[in-house]
Tab-separated table of C-alpha atoms (C1' of nucleotides) in Angstrom:
chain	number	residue	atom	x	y	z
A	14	UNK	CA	57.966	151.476	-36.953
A	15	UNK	CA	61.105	150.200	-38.265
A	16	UNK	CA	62.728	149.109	-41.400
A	17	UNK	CA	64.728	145.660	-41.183
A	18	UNK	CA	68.248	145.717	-42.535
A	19	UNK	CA	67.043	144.350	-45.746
A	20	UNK	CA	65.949	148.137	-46.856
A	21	UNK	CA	68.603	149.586	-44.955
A	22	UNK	CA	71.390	147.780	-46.901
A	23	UNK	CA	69.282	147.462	-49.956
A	24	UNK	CA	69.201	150.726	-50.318
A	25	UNK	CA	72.781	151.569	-50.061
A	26	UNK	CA	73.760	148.912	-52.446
A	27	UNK	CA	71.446	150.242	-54.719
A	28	UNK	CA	72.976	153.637	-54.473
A	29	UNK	CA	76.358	152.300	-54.645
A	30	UNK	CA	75.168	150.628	-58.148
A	31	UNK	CA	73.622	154.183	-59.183
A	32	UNK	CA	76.806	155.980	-58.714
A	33	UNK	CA	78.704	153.602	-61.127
A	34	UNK	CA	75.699	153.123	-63.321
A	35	UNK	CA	77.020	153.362	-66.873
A	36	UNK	CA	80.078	151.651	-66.754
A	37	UNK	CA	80.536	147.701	-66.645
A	38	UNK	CA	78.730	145.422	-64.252
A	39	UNK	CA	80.164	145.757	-60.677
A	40	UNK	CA	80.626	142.588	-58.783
A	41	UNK	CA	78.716	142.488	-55.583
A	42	UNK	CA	82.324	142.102	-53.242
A	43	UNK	CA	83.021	145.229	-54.536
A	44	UNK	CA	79.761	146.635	-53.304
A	45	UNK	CA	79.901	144.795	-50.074
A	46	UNK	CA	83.192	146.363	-49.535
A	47	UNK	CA	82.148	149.671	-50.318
A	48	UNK	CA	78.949	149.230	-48.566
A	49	UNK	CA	80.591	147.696	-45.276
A	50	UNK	CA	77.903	145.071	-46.152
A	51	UNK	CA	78.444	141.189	-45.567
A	52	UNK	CA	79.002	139.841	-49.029
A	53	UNK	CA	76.544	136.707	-48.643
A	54	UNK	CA	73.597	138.712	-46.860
A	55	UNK	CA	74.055	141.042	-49.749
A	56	UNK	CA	73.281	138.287	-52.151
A	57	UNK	CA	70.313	137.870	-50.970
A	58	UNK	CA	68.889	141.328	-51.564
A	59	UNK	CA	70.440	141.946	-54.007
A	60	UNK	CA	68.199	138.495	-55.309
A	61	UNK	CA	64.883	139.990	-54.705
A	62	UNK	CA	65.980	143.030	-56.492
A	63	UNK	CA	66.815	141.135	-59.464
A	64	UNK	CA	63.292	139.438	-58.872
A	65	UNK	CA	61.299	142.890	-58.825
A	66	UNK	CA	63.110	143.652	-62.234
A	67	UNK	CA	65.049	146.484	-60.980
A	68	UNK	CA	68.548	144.810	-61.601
A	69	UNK	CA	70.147	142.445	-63.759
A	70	UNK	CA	73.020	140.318	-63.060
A	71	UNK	CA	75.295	139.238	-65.308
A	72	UNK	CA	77.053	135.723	-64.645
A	73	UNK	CA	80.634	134.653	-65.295
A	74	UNK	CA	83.630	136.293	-64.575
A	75	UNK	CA	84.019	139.986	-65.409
A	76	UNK	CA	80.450	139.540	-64.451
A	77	UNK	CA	78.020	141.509	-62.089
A	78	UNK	CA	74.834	143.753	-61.484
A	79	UNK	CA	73.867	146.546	-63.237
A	80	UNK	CA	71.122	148.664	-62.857
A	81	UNK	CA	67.587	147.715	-65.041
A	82	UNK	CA	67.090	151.060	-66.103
A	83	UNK	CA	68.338	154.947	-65.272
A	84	UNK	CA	68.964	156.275	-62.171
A	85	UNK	CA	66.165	158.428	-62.789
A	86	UNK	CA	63.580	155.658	-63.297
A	87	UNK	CA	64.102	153.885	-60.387
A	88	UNK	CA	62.916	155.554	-56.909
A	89	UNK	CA	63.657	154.419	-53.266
A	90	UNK	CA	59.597	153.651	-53.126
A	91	UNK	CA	60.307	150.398	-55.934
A	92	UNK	CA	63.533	149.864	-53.915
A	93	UNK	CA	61.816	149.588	-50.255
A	94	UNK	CA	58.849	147.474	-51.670
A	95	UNK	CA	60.908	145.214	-53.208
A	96	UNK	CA	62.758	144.256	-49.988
A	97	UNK	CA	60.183	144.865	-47.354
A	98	UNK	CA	56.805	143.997	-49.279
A	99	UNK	CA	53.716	146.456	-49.406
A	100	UNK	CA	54.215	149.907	-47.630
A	101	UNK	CA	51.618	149.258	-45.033
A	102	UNK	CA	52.559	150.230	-41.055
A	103	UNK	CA	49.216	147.920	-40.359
A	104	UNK	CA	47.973	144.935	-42.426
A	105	UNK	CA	44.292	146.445	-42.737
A	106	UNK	CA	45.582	149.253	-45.403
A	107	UNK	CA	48.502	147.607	-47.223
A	108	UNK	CA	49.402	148.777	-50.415
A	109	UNK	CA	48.313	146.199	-51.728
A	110	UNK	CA	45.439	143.087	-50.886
A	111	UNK	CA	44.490	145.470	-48.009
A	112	UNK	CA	42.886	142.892	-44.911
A	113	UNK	CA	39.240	143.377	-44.819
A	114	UNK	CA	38.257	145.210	-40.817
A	115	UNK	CA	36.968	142.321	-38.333
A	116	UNK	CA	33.819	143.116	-37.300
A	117	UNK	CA	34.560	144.798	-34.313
A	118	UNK	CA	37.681	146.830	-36.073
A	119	UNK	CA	37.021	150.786	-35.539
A	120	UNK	CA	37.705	151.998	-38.858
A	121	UNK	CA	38.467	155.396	-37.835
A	122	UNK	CA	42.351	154.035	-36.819
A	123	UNK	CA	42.200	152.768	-40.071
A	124	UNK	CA	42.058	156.086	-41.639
A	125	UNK	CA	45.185	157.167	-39.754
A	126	UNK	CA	47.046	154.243	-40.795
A	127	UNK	CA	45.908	155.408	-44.279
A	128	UNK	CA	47.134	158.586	-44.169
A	129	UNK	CA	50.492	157.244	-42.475
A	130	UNK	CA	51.188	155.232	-45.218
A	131	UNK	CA	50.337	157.333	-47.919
A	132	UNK	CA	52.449	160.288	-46.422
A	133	UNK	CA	56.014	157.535	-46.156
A	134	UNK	CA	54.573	156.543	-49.984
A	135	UNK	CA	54.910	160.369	-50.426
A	136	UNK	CA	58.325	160.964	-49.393
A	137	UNK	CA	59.496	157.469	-50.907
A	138	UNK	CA	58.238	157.685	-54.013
A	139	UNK	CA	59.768	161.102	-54.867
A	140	UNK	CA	63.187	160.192	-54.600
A	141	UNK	CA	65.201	158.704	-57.281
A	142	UNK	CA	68.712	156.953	-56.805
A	143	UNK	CA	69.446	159.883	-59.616
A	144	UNK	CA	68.552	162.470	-56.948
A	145	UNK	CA	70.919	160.593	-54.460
A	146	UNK	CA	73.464	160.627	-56.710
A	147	UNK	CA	72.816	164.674	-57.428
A	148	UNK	CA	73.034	165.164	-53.658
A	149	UNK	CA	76.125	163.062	-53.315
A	150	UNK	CA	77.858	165.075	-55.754
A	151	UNK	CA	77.014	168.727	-54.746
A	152	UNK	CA	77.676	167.576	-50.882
A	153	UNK	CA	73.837	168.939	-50.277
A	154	UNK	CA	74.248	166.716	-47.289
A	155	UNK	CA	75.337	166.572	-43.892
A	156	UNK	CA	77.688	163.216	-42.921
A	157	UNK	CA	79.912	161.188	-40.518
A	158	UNK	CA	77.931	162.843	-37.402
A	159	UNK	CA	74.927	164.074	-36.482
A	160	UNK	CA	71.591	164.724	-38.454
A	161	UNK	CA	70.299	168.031	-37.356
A	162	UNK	CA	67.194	167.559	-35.187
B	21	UNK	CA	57.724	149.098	-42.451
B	22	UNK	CA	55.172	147.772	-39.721
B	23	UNK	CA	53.356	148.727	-36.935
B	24	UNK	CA	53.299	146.535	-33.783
B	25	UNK	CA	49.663	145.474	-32.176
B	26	UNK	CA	50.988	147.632	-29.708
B	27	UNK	CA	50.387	150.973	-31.632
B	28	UNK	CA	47.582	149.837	-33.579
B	29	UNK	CA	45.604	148.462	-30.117
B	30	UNK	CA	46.667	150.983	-28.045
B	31	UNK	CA	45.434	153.524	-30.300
B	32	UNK	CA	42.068	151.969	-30.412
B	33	UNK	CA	41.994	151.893	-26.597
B	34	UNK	CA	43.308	155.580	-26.421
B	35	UNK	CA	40.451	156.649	-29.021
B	36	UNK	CA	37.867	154.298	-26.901
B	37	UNK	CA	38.863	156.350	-23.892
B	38	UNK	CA	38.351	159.304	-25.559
B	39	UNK	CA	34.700	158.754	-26.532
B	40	UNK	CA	34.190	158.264	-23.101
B	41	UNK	CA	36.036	161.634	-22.417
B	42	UNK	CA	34.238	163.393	-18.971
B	43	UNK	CA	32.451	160.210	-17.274
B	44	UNK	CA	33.796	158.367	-14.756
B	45	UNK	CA	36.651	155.946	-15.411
B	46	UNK	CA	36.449	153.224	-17.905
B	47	UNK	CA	37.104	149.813	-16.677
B	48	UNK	CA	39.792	148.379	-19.243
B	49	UNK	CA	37.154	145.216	-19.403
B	50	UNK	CA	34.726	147.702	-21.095
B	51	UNK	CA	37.751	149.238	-23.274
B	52	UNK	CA	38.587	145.633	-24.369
B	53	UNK	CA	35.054	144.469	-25.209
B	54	UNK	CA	34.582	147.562	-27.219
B	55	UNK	CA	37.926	147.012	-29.142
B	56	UNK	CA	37.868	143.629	-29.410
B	57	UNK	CA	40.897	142.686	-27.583
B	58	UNK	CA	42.225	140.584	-24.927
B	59	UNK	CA	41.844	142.255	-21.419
B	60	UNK	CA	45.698	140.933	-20.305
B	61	UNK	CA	47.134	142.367	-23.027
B	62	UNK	CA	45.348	145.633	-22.893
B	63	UNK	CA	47.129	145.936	-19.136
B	64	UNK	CA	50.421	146.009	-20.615
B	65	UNK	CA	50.186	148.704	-22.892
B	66	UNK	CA	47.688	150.992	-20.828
B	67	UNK	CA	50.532	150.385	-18.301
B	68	UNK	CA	53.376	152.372	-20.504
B	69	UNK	CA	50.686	154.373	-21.574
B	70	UNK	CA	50.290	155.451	-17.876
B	71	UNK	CA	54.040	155.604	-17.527
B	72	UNK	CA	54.121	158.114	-20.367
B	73	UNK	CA	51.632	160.209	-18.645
B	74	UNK	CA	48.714	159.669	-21.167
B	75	UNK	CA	46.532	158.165	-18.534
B	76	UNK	CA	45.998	158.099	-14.945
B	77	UNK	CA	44.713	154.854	-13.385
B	78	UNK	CA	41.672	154.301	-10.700
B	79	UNK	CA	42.033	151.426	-8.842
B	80	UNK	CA	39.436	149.628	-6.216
B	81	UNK	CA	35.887	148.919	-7.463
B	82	UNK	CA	34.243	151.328	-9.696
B	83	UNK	CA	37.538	152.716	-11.018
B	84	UNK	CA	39.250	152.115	-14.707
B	85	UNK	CA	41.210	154.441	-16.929
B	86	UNK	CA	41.047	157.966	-17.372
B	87	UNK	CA	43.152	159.796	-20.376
B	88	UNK	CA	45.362	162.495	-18.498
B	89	UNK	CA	44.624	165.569	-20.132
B	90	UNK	CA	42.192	166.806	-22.746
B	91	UNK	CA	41.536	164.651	-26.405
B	92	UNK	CA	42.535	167.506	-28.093
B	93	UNK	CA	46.121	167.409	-26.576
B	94	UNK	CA	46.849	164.329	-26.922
B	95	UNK	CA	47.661	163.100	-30.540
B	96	UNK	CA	48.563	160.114	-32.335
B	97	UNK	CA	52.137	160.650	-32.430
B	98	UNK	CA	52.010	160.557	-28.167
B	99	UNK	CA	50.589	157.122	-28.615
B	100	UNK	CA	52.518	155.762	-30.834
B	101	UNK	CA	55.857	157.122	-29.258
B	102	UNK	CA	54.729	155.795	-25.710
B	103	UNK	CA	53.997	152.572	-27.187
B	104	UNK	CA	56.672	151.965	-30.168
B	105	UNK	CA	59.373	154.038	-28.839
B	106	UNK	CA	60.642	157.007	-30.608
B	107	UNK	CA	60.107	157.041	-34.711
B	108	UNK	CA	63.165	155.823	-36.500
B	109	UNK	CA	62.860	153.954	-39.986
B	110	UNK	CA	66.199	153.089	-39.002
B	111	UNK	CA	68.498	153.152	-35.675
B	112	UNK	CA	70.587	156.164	-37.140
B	113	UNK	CA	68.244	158.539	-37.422
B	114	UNK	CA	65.989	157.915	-34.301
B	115	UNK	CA	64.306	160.693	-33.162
B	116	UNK	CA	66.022	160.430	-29.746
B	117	UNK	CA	69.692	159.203	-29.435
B	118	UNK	CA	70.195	158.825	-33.014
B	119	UNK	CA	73.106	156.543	-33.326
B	120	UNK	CA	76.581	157.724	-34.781
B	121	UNK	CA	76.881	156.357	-38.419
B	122	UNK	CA	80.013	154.024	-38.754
B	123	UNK	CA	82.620	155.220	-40.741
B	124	UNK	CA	81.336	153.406	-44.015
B	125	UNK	CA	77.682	154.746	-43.659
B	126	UNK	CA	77.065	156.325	-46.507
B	127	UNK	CA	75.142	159.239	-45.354
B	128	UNK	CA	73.255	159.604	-48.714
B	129	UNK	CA	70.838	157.046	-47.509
B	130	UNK	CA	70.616	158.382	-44.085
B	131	UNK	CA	68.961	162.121	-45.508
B	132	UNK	CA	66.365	159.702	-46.652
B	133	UNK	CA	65.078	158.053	-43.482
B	134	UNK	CA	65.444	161.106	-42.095
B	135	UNK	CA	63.009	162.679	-44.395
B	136	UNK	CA	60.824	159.292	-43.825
B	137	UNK	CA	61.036	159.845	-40.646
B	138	UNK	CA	59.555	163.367	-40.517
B	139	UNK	CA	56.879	162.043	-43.088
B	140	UNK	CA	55.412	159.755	-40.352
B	141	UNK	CA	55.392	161.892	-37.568
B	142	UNK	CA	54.427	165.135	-39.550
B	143	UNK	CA	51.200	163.047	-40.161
B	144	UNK	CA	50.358	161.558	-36.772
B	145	UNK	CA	51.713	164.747	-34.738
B	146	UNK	CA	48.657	166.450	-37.104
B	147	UNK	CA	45.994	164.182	-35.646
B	148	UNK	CA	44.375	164.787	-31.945
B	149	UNK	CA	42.409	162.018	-30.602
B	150	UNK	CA	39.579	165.074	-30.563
B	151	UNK	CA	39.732	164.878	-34.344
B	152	UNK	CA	39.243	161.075	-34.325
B	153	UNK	CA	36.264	161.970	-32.349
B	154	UNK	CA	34.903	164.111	-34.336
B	155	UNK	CA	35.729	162.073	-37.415
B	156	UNK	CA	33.656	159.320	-35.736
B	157	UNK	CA	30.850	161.568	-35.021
B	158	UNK	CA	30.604	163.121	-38.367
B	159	UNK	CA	30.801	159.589	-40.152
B	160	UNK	CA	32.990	161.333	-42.293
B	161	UNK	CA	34.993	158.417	-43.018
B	162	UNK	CA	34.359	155.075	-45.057
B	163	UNK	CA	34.400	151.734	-43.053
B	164	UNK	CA	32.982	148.459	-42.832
B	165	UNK	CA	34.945	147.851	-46.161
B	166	UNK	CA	37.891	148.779	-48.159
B	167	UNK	CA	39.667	151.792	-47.997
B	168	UNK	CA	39.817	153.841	-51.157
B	169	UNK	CA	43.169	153.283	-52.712
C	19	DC	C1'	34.028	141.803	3.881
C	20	DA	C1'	33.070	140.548	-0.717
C	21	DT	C1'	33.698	142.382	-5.065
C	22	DA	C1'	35.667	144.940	-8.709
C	23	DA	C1'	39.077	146.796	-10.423
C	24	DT	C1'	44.131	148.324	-11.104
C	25	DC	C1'	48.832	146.787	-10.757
C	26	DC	C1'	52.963	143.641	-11.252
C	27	DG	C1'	56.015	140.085	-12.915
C	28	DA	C1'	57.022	135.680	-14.839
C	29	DG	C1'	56.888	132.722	-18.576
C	30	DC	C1'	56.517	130.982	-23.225
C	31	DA	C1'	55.467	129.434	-28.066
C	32	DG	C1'	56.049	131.066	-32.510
C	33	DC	C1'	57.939	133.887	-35.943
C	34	DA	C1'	60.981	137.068	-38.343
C	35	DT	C1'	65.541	138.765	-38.677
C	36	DG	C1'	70.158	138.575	-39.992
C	37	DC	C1'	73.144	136.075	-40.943
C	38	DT	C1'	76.586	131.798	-42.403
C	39	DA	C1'	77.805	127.888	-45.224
C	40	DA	C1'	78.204	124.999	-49.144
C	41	DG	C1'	77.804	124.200	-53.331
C	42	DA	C1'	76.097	124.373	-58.576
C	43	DT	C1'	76.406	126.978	-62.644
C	44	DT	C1'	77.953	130.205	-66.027
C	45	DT	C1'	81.259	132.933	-68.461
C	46	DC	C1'	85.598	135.284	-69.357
C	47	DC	C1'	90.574	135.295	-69.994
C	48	DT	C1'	94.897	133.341	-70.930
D	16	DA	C1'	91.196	123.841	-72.705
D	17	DG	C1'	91.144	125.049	-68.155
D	18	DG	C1'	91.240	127.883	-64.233
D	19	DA	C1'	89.307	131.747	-62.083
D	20	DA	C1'	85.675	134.892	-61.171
D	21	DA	C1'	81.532	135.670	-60.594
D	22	DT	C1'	76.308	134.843	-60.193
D	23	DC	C1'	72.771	131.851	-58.470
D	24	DT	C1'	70.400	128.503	-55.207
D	25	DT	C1'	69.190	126.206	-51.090
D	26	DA	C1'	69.507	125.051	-46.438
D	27	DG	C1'	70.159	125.948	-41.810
D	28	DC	C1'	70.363	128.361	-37.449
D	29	DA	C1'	70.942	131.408	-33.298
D	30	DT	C1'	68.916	135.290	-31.375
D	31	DG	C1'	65.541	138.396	-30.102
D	32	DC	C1'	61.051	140.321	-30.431
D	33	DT	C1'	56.059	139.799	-30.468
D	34	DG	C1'	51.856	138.750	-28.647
D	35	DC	C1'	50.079	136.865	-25.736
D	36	DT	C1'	48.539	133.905	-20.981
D	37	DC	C1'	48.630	133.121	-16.093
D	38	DG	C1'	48.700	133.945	-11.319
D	39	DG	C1'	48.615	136.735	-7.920
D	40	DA	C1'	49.140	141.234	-4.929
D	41	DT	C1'	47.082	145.528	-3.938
D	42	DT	C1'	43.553	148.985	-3.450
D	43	DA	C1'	39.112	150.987	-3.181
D	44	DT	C1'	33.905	150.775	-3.178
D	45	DG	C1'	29.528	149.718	-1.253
DNA sequence: CATAATCCGAGCAGCATGCTAAGATTTCCT
DNA sequence: AGGAAATCTTAGCATGCTGCTCGGATTATG
């Protein structure tokens, strides 16, 4: 029940890009930098978000990425299926081109895989790099140590 | 964002065991015919399901698998703990032994695993294997086909 | 004592992950 | 014009995890 690094990282470059969204393109070193993020893995995400239409790039020096649209419009749910494909914690309810059961498939797992999915779609879905941001800026947040449990 | 067989058989087999709640043990070759699934495998993750206390084993002739304690305390999130480790979208925020973020972590990103994280096991913590029972017996649930999107 | 079952551990092919490396291309700035 | 800064593209690769299979040891029943 994990996320690879792709969402991890994509994530915070996205954010990074959020926070500066507005002003000129920023260059991905400077986001790997920021990020603590290897420059060339980042390159790579950072191509699949260009893919899914959530950033552009813009080539040549003085060049970089910016953000496809507001903060606001974009939410970690387009972010996460972007990078990690379909929300779907088993292949038989994905998101999308859901696996048909086998015939000996109990379907009554399948409803709890439903409702898994649906309930990380839930929490995805309603946050927007613009509510990051918003959190970022009032502090709402606890950092460098321990979540509460 | 997956599931591993792991949790997806091993719930099957825990819900299969259920059904059979009050006989006499279930021979995992019964549990596996049922289910679909290879027998070896099966051993392995019965095996940390008996570790975790979820089951007790009869061995000799005429024994099998018994769940440990009632279907209605036992719920999906036991399963899927015993079987996939503790939930954690990502290593920082693991329910047990959450790791230190390194100094560059932006926490930002980390509040929203965390709420992730709480998504999924708000939703399988909710769900006894008596409900999936009862589910089952009701038919109140659609199968042999799609799932409603 | 044969049979049915749990237990245990080794092994292994295939795949995804998380990178690194090397270059081709485009554009800006001086 | 030309160099520098950046995006883009493709290939490759080590490592570890997954999803099994296999063989056997142990234990209980009848």
């Amino acid at each position: 029940m994990r996320l690879s690094t792709r969402g991890h990282y994509g994530l915070k470059a996205m954010f990074d890009l959020a926070q500066n969204y507005g002003s000129s393109p920023i260059p991905l070193k400077a986001v790997a930098q920021r990020q603590n993020l290897s420059e060339h893995y980042l390159e790579q995400l950072i191509a699949m978000l260009r893919k899914a239409g959530l950033v552009n790039g813009v080539r040549g020096a003085q060049g970089g990425y910016v953000l496809a649209r507001e903060p606001s419009k974009i939410n970690v749910g387009d972010v996460i299926r972007a990078l990690e494909g379909p929300i779907a914690p088993v292949y038989c309810v994905s998101e999308e081109n859901p696996g048909a059961c086998d015939e000996a498939d109990n379907c009554i797992t399948r409803t709890v895989w439903a409702r898994v999915r649906d309930g990380i779609a839930a929490v995805m879905d309603a946050i927007s790099l613009a509510d990051l941001c918003r959190e970022a800026e009032e502090g709402s947040y606890i950092c460098k140590g321990k979540l509460p449990e």
